[in-house]
mmCIF file of N, CA and C in Angstrom:
data_model
loop_
_atom_site.group_PDB
_atom_site.id
_atom_site.type_symbol
_atom_site.label_atom_id
_atom_site.label_comp_id
_atom_site.label_asym_id
_atom_site.label_seq_id
_atom_site.Cartn_x
_atom_site.Cartn_y
_atom_site.Cartn_z
ATOM 1 N N MET A 243 105.907 105.205 73.555
ATOM 2 C CA MET A 243 105.859 105.615 75.157
ATOM 3 C C MET A 243 106.177 107.064 75.142
ATOM 4 N N THR A 244 105.338 107.889 75.847
ATOM 5 C CA THR A 244 105.432 109.282 76.186
ATOM 6 C C THR A 244 105.578 109.800 77.412
ATOM 7 N N ILE A 245 106.467 110.182 78.167
ATOM 8 C CA ILE A 245 106.472 110.343 79.513
ATOM 9 C C ILE A 245 106.638 112.060 79.563
ATOM 10 N N SER A 246 106.022 112.734 80.293
ATOM 11 C CA SER A 246 106.337 114.404 80.430
ATOM 12 C C SER A 246 106.475 114.365 81.926
ATOM 13 N N ILE A 247 106.847 115.789 82.438
ATOM 14 C CA ILE A 247 106.902 115.661 83.654
ATOM 15 C C ILE A 247 105.271 116.856 84.089
ATOM 16 N N HIS A 248 104.564 116.217 85.153
ATOM 17 C CA HIS A 248 103.338 116.965 85.394
ATOM 18 C C HIS A 248 103.775 117.382 86.403
ATOM 19 N N SER A 249 104.032 117.431 87.529
ATOM 20 C CA SER A 249 104.182 118.497 88.771
ATOM 21 C C SER A 249 105.234 117.807 89.546
ATOM 22 N N SER A 250 106.344 118.860 90.094
ATOM 23 C CA SER A 250 107.131 118.429 91.318
ATOM 24 C C SER A 250 106.551 119.460 92.611
ATOM 25 N N PHE A 251 107.296 118.986 93.394
ATOM 26 C CA PHE A 251 106.767 119.661 94.398
ATOM 27 C C PHE A 251 107.800 119.991 95.535
ATOM 28 N N LEU A 252 107.619 121.258 95.786
ATOM 29 C CA LEU A 252 108.485 122.178 97.356
ATOM 30 C C LEU A 252 107.882 122.202 98.160
ATOM 31 N N PRO A 253 108.659 122.199 99.418
ATOM 32 C CA PRO A 253 107.881 122.139 100.618
ATOM 33 C C PRO A 253 107.336 124.306 101.029
ATOM 34 N N HIS A 254 106.180 124.228 101.455
ATOM 35 C CA HIS A 254 105.926 125.343 102.301
ATOM 36 C C HIS A 254 105.669 125.360 103.106
ATOM 37 N N THR A 255 106.127 126.488 103.662
ATOM 38 C CA THR A 255 105.220 126.739 105.514
ATOM 39 C C THR A 255 104.170 127.964 105.447
ATOM 40 N N ASP A 256 104.053 128.813 104.893
ATOM 41 C CA ASP A 256 103.170 129.475 104.919
ATOM 42 C C ASP A 256 102.196 130.011 103.740
ATOM 43 N N HIS A 257 101.186 129.779 103.814
ATOM 44 C CA HIS A 257 100.104 129.801 102.333
ATOM 45 C C HIS A 257 100.416 130.992 101.572
ATOM 46 N N GLU A 258 99.946 132.329 102.681
ATOM 47 C CA GLU A 258 99.682 133.459 101.932
ATOM 48 C C GLU A 258 100.992 133.914 100.882
ATOM 49 N N ALA A 259 102.572 133.619 102.529
ATOM 50 C CA ALA A 259 103.677 134.043 101.547
ATOM 51 C C ALA A 259 104.077 133.398 100.074
ATOM 52 N N ALA A 260 103.298 131.784 100.498
ATOM 53 C CA ALA A 260 103.568 131.256 98.730
ATOM 54 C C ALA A 260 102.894 132.005 97.832
ATOM 55 N N ILE A 261 101.826 132.132 98.326
ATOM 56 C CA ILE A 261 100.808 133.078 97.179
ATOM 57 C C ILE A 261 101.521 134.110 96.684
ATOM 58 N N GLY A 262 102.116 135.029 97.491
ATOM 59 C CA GLY A 262 102.694 136.139 97.367
ATOM 60 C C GLY A 262 104.160 135.999 96.683
ATOM 61 N N PHE A 263 104.731 135.140 97.031
ATOM 62 C CA PHE A 263 105.907 134.678 95.764
ATOM 63 C C PHE A 263 105.958 134.308 94.410
ATOM 64 N N TYR A 264 105.220 133.060 94.447
ATOM 65 C CA TYR A 264 105.064 132.217 92.988
ATOM 66 C C TYR A 264 103.901 132.876 92.403
ATOM 67 N N ARG A 265 102.490 133.981 92.820
ATOM 68 C CA ARG A 265 101.945 134.657 91.908
ATOM 69 C C ARG A 265 102.404 135.482 91.320
ATOM 70 N N ASP A 266 102.572 136.333 92.856
ATOM 71 C CA ASP A 266 102.581 137.864 92.573
ATOM 72 C C ASP A 266 104.323 138.148 92.139
ATOM 73 N N ILE A 267 105.002 137.536 92.574
ATOM 74 C CA ILE A 267 106.617 137.895 92.291
ATOM 75 C C ILE A 267 107.114 136.759 90.818
ATOM 76 N N LEU A 268 106.685 136.052 90.602
ATOM 77 C CA LEU A 268 106.894 134.998 89.424
ATOM 78 C C LEU A 268 105.933 134.904 88.600
ATOM 79 N N GLY A 269 104.529 135.511 88.769
ATOM 80 C CA GLY A 269 103.889 135.632 87.873
ATOM 81 C C GLY A 269 103.140 134.089 87.685
ATOM 82 N N PHE A 270 103.197 133.021 88.379
ATOM 83 C CA PHE A 270 102.544 132.051 88.196
ATOM 84 C C PHE A 270 100.835 132.190 88.250
ATOM 85 N N GLU A 271 100.227 131.413 87.791
ATOM 86 C CA GLU A 271 98.928 131.413 88.167
ATOM 87 C C GLU A 271 98.498 130.287 89.219
ATOM 88 N N ILE A 272 97.158 130.492 89.997
ATOM 89 C CA ILE A 272 96.825 129.491 90.903
ATOM 90 C C ILE A 272 96.211 128.570 90.464
ATOM 91 N N ARG A 273 96.192 127.366 90.676
ATOM 92 C CA ARG A 273 95.813 126.269 89.802
ATOM 93 C C ARG A 273 94.694 125.466 90.635
ATOM 94 N N ASN A 274 95.363 125.324 92.030
ATOM 95 C CA ASN A 274 94.694 124.634 92.826
ATOM 96 C C ASN A 274 95.044 125.249 94.673
ATOM 97 N N ASP A 275 94.499 125.311 94.946
ATOM 98 C CA ASP A 275 94.382 125.580 96.452
ATOM 99 C C ASP A 275 93.244 124.881 97.400
ATOM 100 N N VAL A 276 94.058 123.984 98.221
ATOM 101 C CA VAL A 276 93.328 123.059 99.087
ATOM 102 C C VAL A 276 93.794 122.935 100.471
ATOM 103 N N GLY A 277 92.935 123.245 100.963
ATOM 104 C CA GLY A 277 93.251 123.427 102.359
ATOM 105 C C GLY A 277 92.462 122.151 103.366
ATOM 106 N N TYR A 278 93.410 121.652 104.539
ATOM 107 C CA TYR A 278 92.682 120.316 105.164
ATOM 108 C C TYR A 278 93.486 120.489 106.771
ATOM 109 N N ASN A 279 92.758 120.810 107.748
ATOM 110 C CA ASN A 279 93.475 120.587 109.062
ATOM 111 C C ASN A 279 94.140 121.483 109.052
ATOM 112 N N GLY A 280 94.192 122.809 108.744
ATOM 113 C CA GLY A 280 94.990 124.121 108.606
ATOM 114 C C GLY A 280 96.242 124.042 107.780
ATOM 115 N N LEU A 281 96.177 122.798 107.021
ATOM 116 C CA LEU A 281 97.256 122.804 106.219
ATOM 117 C C LEU A 281 96.998 123.112 104.602
ATOM 118 N N HIS A 282 97.678 123.690 103.946
ATOM 119 C CA HIS A 282 97.450 123.912 102.722
ATOM 120 C C HIS A 282 98.283 123.309 101.484
ATOM 121 N N TRP A 283 97.630 122.919 100.303
ATOM 122 C CA TRP A 283 98.135 122.425 99.238
ATOM 123 C C TRP A 283 98.164 123.399 98.399
ATOM 124 N N LEU A 284 99.250 124.086 97.596
ATOM 125 C CA LEU A 284 98.485 125.062 96.621
ATOM 126 C C LEU A 284 99.446 124.970 94.944
ATOM 127 N N THR A 285 98.864 124.482 94.311
ATOM 128 C CA THR A 285 99.272 124.450 92.919
ATOM 129 C C THR A 285 99.550 125.357 92.036
ATOM 130 N N VAL A 286 100.598 125.450 91.859
ATOM 131 C CA VAL A 286 100.731 126.743 90.745
ATOM 132 C C VAL A 286 101.257 126.525 89.454
ATOM 133 N N GLY A 287 101.668 127.324 88.483
ATOM 134 C CA GLY A 287 102.268 127.201 87.287
ATOM 135 C C GLY A 287 102.656 128.162 86.127
ATOM 136 N N PRO A 288 103.161 128.394 85.018
ATOM 137 C CA PRO A 288 102.875 129.033 84.194
ATOM 138 C C PRO A 288 101.662 129.357 83.248
ATOM 139 N N ALA A 289 100.933 130.366 82.946
ATOM 140 C CA ALA A 289 99.523 129.826 82.523
ATOM 141 C C ALA A 289 99.750 129.550 81.137
ATOM 142 N N ASP A 290 101.217 129.908 80.579
ATOM 143 C CA ASP A 290 100.753 129.185 79.306
ATOM 144 C C ASP A 290 101.434 127.766 78.747
ATOM 145 N N GLN A 291 101.235 127.030 80.361
ATOM 146 C CA GLN A 291 102.016 125.547 80.426
ATOM 147 C C GLN A 291 101.165 125.034 81.241
ATOM 148 N N PRO A 292 99.672 124.549 80.972
ATOM 149 C CA PRO A 292 98.851 124.383 81.245
ATOM 150 C C PRO A 292 98.912 122.762 82.433
ATOM 151 N N ASP A 293 100.042 121.832 81.639
ATOM 152 C CA ASP A 293 100.101 120.406 81.964
ATOM 153 C C ASP A 293 101.613 120.471 82.749
ATOM 154 N N THR A 294 102.176 121.439 83.107
ATOM 155 C CA THR A 294 103.147 121.605 83.944
ATOM 156 C C THR A 294 103.205 122.341 85.395
ATOM 157 N N SER A 295 103.020 121.654 86.581
ATOM 158 C CA SER A 295 103.021 122.259 88.017
ATOM 159 C C SER A 295 103.510 122.313 89.047
ATOM 160 N N ILE A 296 103.730 123.161 89.776
ATOM 161 C CA ILE A 296 104.457 122.671 91.196
ATOM 162 C C ILE A 296 103.611 122.921 91.947
ATOM 163 N N VAL A 297 103.443 121.600 92.723
ATOM 164 C CA VAL A 297 102.846 121.446 93.711
ATOM 165 C C VAL A 297 103.737 121.796 95.393
ATOM 166 N N LEU A 298 103.056 123.111 95.727
ATOM 167 C CA LEU A 298 103.710 123.466 97.384
ATOM 168 C C LEU A 298 102.902 122.566 98.387
ATOM 169 N N TYR A 299 103.554 122.203 99.397
ATOM 170 C CA TYR A 299 102.870 121.352 99.908
ATOM 171 C C TYR A 299 103.575 121.379 101.461
ATOM 172 N N PRO A 300 102.873 121.594 102.424
ATOM 173 C CA PRO A 300 103.404 121.630 103.873
ATOM 174 C C PRO A 300 103.942 120.239 104.194
ATOM 175 N N PRO A 301 105.391 120.248 104.492
ATOM 176 C CA PRO A 301 106.093 119.268 105.000
ATOM 177 C C PRO A 301 106.025 118.386 105.991
ATOM 178 N N THR A 302 105.165 119.196 106.582
ATOM 179 C CA THR A 302 104.510 118.203 108.369
ATOM 180 C C THR A 302 103.624 117.481 107.931
ATOM 181 N N ALA A 303 103.058 117.576 106.775
ATOM 182 C CA ALA A 303 101.888 116.408 106.265
ATOM 183 C C ALA A 303 101.571 115.085 106.467
ATOM 184 N N ASP A 304 103.053 114.582 106.280
ATOM 185 C CA ASP A 304 103.325 113.294 105.474
ATOM 186 C C ASP A 304 103.241 112.126 107.045
ATOM 187 N N PRO A 305 102.182 111.468 107.506
ATOM 188 C CA PRO A 305 102.319 110.847 108.561
ATOM 189 C C PRO A 305 103.439 109.842 108.827
ATOM 190 N N GLY A 306 104.347 109.579 107.474
ATOM 191 C CA GLY A 306 105.275 108.869 108.063
ATOM 192 C C GLY A 306 106.741 109.331 108.257
ATOM 193 N N VAL A 307 106.657 110.883 108.671
ATOM 194 C CA VAL A 307 107.678 111.639 108.778
ATOM 195 C C VAL A 307 108.221 111.887 110.402
ATOM 196 N N THR A 308 108.780 111.517 110.823
ATOM 197 C CA THR A 308 108.914 111.813 112.268
ATOM 198 C C THR A 308 108.850 112.950 112.627
ATOM 199 N N GLU A 309 108.868 113.579 114.275
ATOM 200 C CA GLU A 309 109.221 114.490 114.850
ATOM 201 C C GLU A 309 110.611 114.775 114.467
ATOM 202 N N THR A 310 111.726 114.032 114.530
ATOM 203 C CA THR A 310 113.031 114.284 114.187
ATOM 204 C C THR A 310 113.653 114.803 112.861
ATOM 205 N N GLU A 311 112.676 113.479 111.969
ATOM 206 C CA GLU A 311 112.747 114.215 110.596
ATOM 207 C C GLU A 311 112.573 115.549 110.532
ATOM 208 N N GLN A 312 110.795 115.640 111.447
ATOM 209 C CA GLN A 312 110.266 117.226 110.500
ATOM 210 C C GLN A 312 111.365 118.446 111.299
ATOM 211 N N ALA A 313 111.929 118.206 112.096
ATOM 212 C CA ALA A 313 112.625 119.100 112.695
ATOM 213 C C ALA A 313 114.232 119.193 111.313
ATOM 214 N N MET A 314 114.429 118.142 111.220
ATOM 215 C CA MET A 314 115.784 118.229 110.001
ATOM 216 C C MET A 314 115.141 118.848 108.781
ATOM 217 N N ILE A 315 114.075 118.650 108.514
ATOM 218 C CA ILE A 315 113.553 118.761 107.191
ATOM 219 C C ILE A 315 113.180 120.840 107.228
ATOM 220 N N ALA A 316 112.877 120.937 108.488
ATOM 221 C CA ALA A 316 112.687 122.467 108.763
ATOM 222 C C ALA A 316 114.337 123.468 108.663
ATOM 223 N N GLU A 317 115.307 122.592 109.111
ATOM 224 C CA GLU A 317 116.643 123.114 109.520
ATOM 225 C C GLU A 317 117.100 123.077 108.096
ATOM 226 N N MET A 318 117.261 122.035 107.263
ATOM 227 C CA MET A 318 117.159 122.110 106.118
ATOM 228 C C MET A 318 116.637 123.349 104.831
ATOM 229 N N MET A 319 115.298 123.200 105.255
ATOM 230 C CA MET A 319 114.735 124.341 104.568
ATOM 231 C C MET A 319 115.281 125.978 104.655
ATOM 232 N N ALA A 320 115.358 126.291 106.111
ATOM 233 C CA ALA A 320 116.001 127.467 106.657
ATOM 234 C C ALA A 320 117.075 127.693 106.031
ATOM 235 N N LYS A 321 118.252 126.991 105.729
ATOM 236 C CA LYS A 321 119.239 126.573 105.263
ATOM 237 C C LYS A 321 119.686 127.031 103.734
ATOM 238 N N GLY A 322 118.066 126.537 103.088
ATOM 239 C CA GLY A 322 117.808 126.370 101.540
ATOM 240 C C GLY A 322 118.555 125.210 101.458
ATOM 241 N N THR A 323 118.690 124.187 101.724
ATOM 242 C CA THR A 323 119.694 122.822 101.132
ATOM 243 C C THR A 323 118.831 121.507 101.277
ATOM 244 N N PHE A 324 117.179 121.954 101.564
ATOM 245 C CA PHE A 324 116.311 120.817 101.369
ATOM 246 C C PHE A 324 115.723 120.437 99.540
ATOM 247 N N ALA A 325 115.128 121.746 99.013
ATOM 248 C CA ALA A 325 114.598 121.736 97.903
ATOM 249 C C ALA A 325 115.014 122.612 96.636
ATOM 250 N N ARG A 326 114.784 122.391 95.624
ATOM 251 C CA ARG A 326 115.660 123.552 94.833
ATOM 252 C C ARG A 326 114.646 123.093 93.349
ATOM 253 N N LEU A 327 114.885 124.100 92.399
ATOM 254 C CA LEU A 327 114.030 124.172 91.406
ATOM 255 C C LEU A 327 114.678 124.923 90.350
ATOM 256 N N LEU A 328 114.716 124.095 89.312
ATOM 257 C CA LEU A 328 115.597 125.037 88.029
ATOM 258 C C LEU A 328 114.268 125.073 87.079
ATOM 259 N N LEU A 329 114.473 126.778 86.742
ATOM 260 C CA LEU A 329 113.394 127.148 85.789
ATOM 261 C C LEU A 329 114.092 128.084 84.508
ATOM 262 N N ALA A 330 113.286 128.491 83.428
ATOM 263 C CA ALA A 330 114.160 128.748 82.437
ATOM 264 C C ALA A 330 113.186 130.395 81.879
ATOM 265 N N ALA A 331 113.969 131.269 81.689
ATOM 266 C CA ALA A 331 113.281 132.495 80.929
ATOM 267 C C ALA A 331 113.825 133.029 79.667
ATOM 268 N N THR A 332 112.599 133.345 78.415
ATOM 269 C CA THR A 332 113.099 133.756 77.310
ATOM 270 C C THR A 332 114.096 134.694 77.349
ATOM 271 N N ASP A 333 113.336 135.753 78.711
ATOM 272 C CA ASP A 333 114.686 136.890 78.884
ATOM 273 C C ASP A 333 114.921 137.051 80.376
ATOM 274 N N LEU A 334 116.167 136.754 80.330
ATOM 275 C CA LEU A 334 116.317 136.654 82.171
ATOM 276 C C LEU A 334 116.637 137.818 82.327
ATOM 277 N N ALA A 335 117.338 138.773 81.859
ATOM 278 C CA ALA A 335 117.581 140.033 82.297
ATOM 279 C C ALA A 335 116.449 140.482 82.900
ATOM 280 N N ALA A 336 115.302 140.627 82.047
ATOM 281 C CA ALA A 336 114.014 141.394 82.309
ATOM 282 C C ALA A 336 113.161 140.528 83.812
ATOM 283 N N THR A 337 113.178 138.764 83.419
ATOM 284 C CA THR A 337 112.804 138.034 84.686
ATOM 285 C C THR A 337 113.310 138.717 85.850
ATOM 286 N N PHE A 338 114.545 138.645 85.892
ATOM 287 C CA PHE A 338 115.429 139.066 87.291
ATOM 288 C C PHE A 338 115.458 140.521 87.862
ATOM 289 N N ASP A 339 115.007 141.275 86.571
ATOM 290 C CA ASP A 339 114.750 142.947 86.955
ATOM 291 C C ASP A 339 113.532 142.934 87.365
ATOM 292 N N SER A 340 112.410 141.861 87.399
ATOM 293 C CA SER A 340 111.233 142.073 87.868
ATOM 294 C C SER A 340 110.923 141.110 88.910
ATOM 295 N N ILE A 341 112.155 140.714 89.631
ATOM 296 C CA ILE A 341 111.837 139.675 90.813
ATOM 297 C C ILE A 341 112.949 140.528 91.422
ATOM 298 N N VAL A 342 113.834 141.510 91.445
ATOM 299 C CA VAL A 342 114.412 142.306 92.047
ATOM 300 C C VAL A 342 113.133 143.235 92.518
ATOM 301 N N ALA A 343 112.776 143.921 91.595
ATOM 302 C CA ALA A 343 111.652 144.960 91.892
ATOM 303 C C ALA A 343 110.528 144.242 92.637
ATOM 304 N N ALA A 344 109.609 143.181 92.600
ATOM 305 C CA ALA A 344 108.716 142.988 93.344
ATOM 306 C C ALA A 344 109.853 142.646 94.920
ATOM 307 N N GLY A 345 110.848 142.519 94.973
ATOM 308 C CA GLY A 345 111.618 142.738 96.465
ATOM 309 C C GLY A 345 111.744 141.084 96.457
ATOM 310 N N GLY A 346 111.863 140.145 95.622
ATOM 311 C CA GLY A 346 112.282 138.568 96.052
ATOM 312 C C GLY A 346 113.787 138.353 96.365
ATOM 313 N N GLU A 347 114.197 137.650 97.175
ATOM 314 C CA GLU A 347 115.082 137.264 97.729
ATOM 315 C C GLU A 347 116.459 136.564 96.464
ATOM 316 N N ILE A 348 117.196 137.940 96.207
ATOM 317 C CA ILE A 348 118.523 137.275 95.458
ATOM 318 C C ILE A 348 119.745 136.491 95.818
ATOM 319 N N VAL A 349 119.871 135.627 95.712
ATOM 320 C CA VAL A 349 121.146 134.702 95.607
ATOM 321 C C VAL A 349 122.330 134.857 94.991
ATOM 322 N N GLN A 350 121.931 135.422 93.619
ATOM 323 C CA GLN A 350 123.204 135.686 92.364
ATOM 324 C C GLN A 350 122.501 136.287 91.448
ATOM 325 N N GLU A 351 122.946 137.579 91.025
ATOM 326 C CA GLU A 351 122.805 137.843 89.697
ATOM 327 C C GLU A 351 123.041 136.848 88.543
ATOM 328 N N PRO A 352 122.360 137.535 87.477
ATOM 329 C CA PRO A 352 122.456 136.506 86.502
ATOM 330 C C PRO A 352 124.000 136.728 85.840
ATOM 331 N N ALA A 353 124.732 135.556 85.601
ATOM 332 C CA ALA A 353 125.971 135.322 85.429
ATOM 333 C C ALA A 353 126.286 134.192 84.043
ATOM 334 N N ASP A 354 127.246 134.360 84.181
ATOM 335 C CA ASP A 354 127.686 133.112 82.739
ATOM 336 C C ASP A 354 128.266 132.082 83.594
ATOM 337 N N GLN A 355 127.653 130.804 83.434
ATOM 338 C CA GLN A 355 128.205 129.937 84.325
ATOM 339 C C GLN A 355 129.199 128.614 83.485
ATOM 340 N N PRO A 356 130.442 128.428 84.189
ATOM 341 C CA PRO A 356 131.013 127.837 83.445
ATOM 342 C C PRO A 356 130.619 126.285 82.962
ATOM 343 N N TYR A 357 129.547 125.979 83.182
ATOM 344 C CA TYR A 357 128.975 125.210 82.431
ATOM 345 C C TYR A 357 127.845 125.058 81.259
ATOM 346 N N GLY A 358 128.039 126.499 80.836
ATOM 347 C CA GLY A 358 127.385 126.731 79.458
ATOM 348 C C GLY A 358 126.377 127.544 79.620
ATOM 349 N N VAL A 359 125.681 127.955 81.132
ATOM 350 C CA VAL A 359 124.225 128.749 80.581
ATOM 351 C C VAL A 359 124.902 129.908 81.611
ATOM 352 N N ARG A 360 123.982 131.093 81.069
ATOM 353 C CA ARG A 360 123.829 132.025 81.871
ATOM 354 C C ARG A 360 122.313 131.865 82.750
ATOM 355 N N ASP A 361 122.551 132.167 83.820
ATOM 356 C CA ASP A 361 121.822 132.250 84.925
ATOM 357 C C ASP A 361 121.461 132.779 86.266
ATOM 358 N N CYS A 362 120.835 132.890 86.986
ATOM 359 C CA CYS A 362 120.452 133.836 88.396
ATOM 360 C C CYS A 362 120.107 132.627 89.793
ATOM 361 N N ALA A 363 120.232 133.216 90.726
ATOM 362 C CA ALA A 363 119.484 132.785 91.674
ATOM 363 C C ALA A 363 118.723 133.201 92.914
ATOM 364 N N VAL A 364 117.683 132.673 92.782
ATOM 365 C CA VAL A 364 116.621 133.586 94.057
ATOM 366 C C VAL A 364 116.433 132.300 94.857
ATOM 367 N N ARG A 365 115.740 132.343 96.467
ATOM 368 C CA ARG A 365 114.588 131.943 97.375
ATOM 369 C C ARG A 365 113.714 132.046 97.662
ATOM 370 N N ASP A 366 112.661 131.160 97.517
ATOM 371 C CA ASP A 366 111.502 131.202 97.700
ATOM 372 C C ASP A 366 111.271 131.805 99.585
ATOM 373 N N PRO A 367 110.161 132.039 100.035
ATOM 374 C CA PRO A 367 110.295 132.452 101.505
ATOM 375 C C PRO A 367 110.182 131.465 102.374
ATOM 376 N N PHE A 368 110.622 130.067 101.854
ATOM 377 C CA PHE A 368 110.695 128.930 102.447
ATOM 378 C C PHE A 368 112.201 128.475 102.638
ATOM 379 N N GLY A 369 113.087 129.190 101.550
ATOM 380 C CA GLY A 369 114.326 128.790 101.669
ATOM 381 C C GLY A 369 114.750 127.728 100.297
ATOM 382 N N ASN A 370 113.593 127.772 99.435
ATOM 383 C CA ASN A 370 113.711 126.772 98.362
ATOM 384 C C ASN A 370 114.833 127.282 97.374
ATOM 385 N N LEU A 371 115.647 127.160 96.676
ATOM 386 C CA LEU A 371 116.516 127.594 95.843
ATOM 387 C C LEU A 371 116.109 127.647 94.308
ATOM 388 N N ILE A 372 115.706 128.449 94.063
ATOM 389 C CA ILE A 372 115.260 128.342 92.519
ATOM 390 C C ILE A 372 116.250 129.317 91.606
ATOM 391 N N ARG A 373 116.861 128.396 90.873
ATOM 392 C CA ARG A 373 117.682 129.082 89.669
ATOM 393 C C ARG A 373 116.988 129.356 88.376
ATOM 394 N N ILE A 374 117.068 130.042 88.138
ATOM 395 C CA ILE A 374 116.487 130.616 86.470
ATOM 396 C C ILE A 374 117.616 130.624 85.248
ATOM 397 N N GLN A 375 117.424 130.357 84.044
ATOM 398 C CA GLN A 375 118.277 130.127 83.346
ATOM 399 C C GLN A 375 117.720 131.009 81.894
ATOM 400 N N GLN A 376 118.811 131.466 81.220
ATOM 401 C CA GLN A 376 118.621 131.614 80.099
ATOM 402 C C GLN A 376 118.071 130.768 79.077
ATOM 403 N N SER A 377 116.621 131.172 78.552
ATOM 404 C CA SER A 377 116.675 129.711 77.299
ATOM 405 C C SER A 377 116.850 130.132 76.240
ATOM 406 N N SER A 378 117.034 129.472 75.155
ATOM 407 C CA SER A 378 117.621 130.035 73.915
ATOM 408 C C SER A 378 116.092 130.124 72.931
#
């Protein structure tokens, strides 16, 4: 049996800002862009990894989420505590410099971590924490 990661989901609240960050700052390709009732689902991913995607979804689209839960999700997104993603780059320094040059929000510059990796941290426009570690 083989199991692989196909998609992971991150919330977003602004379609254009999502494209601006994931395509224009991180360099991911847009794989799917679906609009429905004024909401957008955007699928992105690295061009050289066609079988692995991130689906950016509107957190208010789930009919099972109550208004109270929607408010809590919005609050957690604003604080950066709702969702996170870990990426890896073959050249962390160059990746970090590219994100800085493109105006990305920096949380932490590249640093050696006590758990054995060198990484940095940024936030997307919706508060999602994205850590990028040096790959070997």
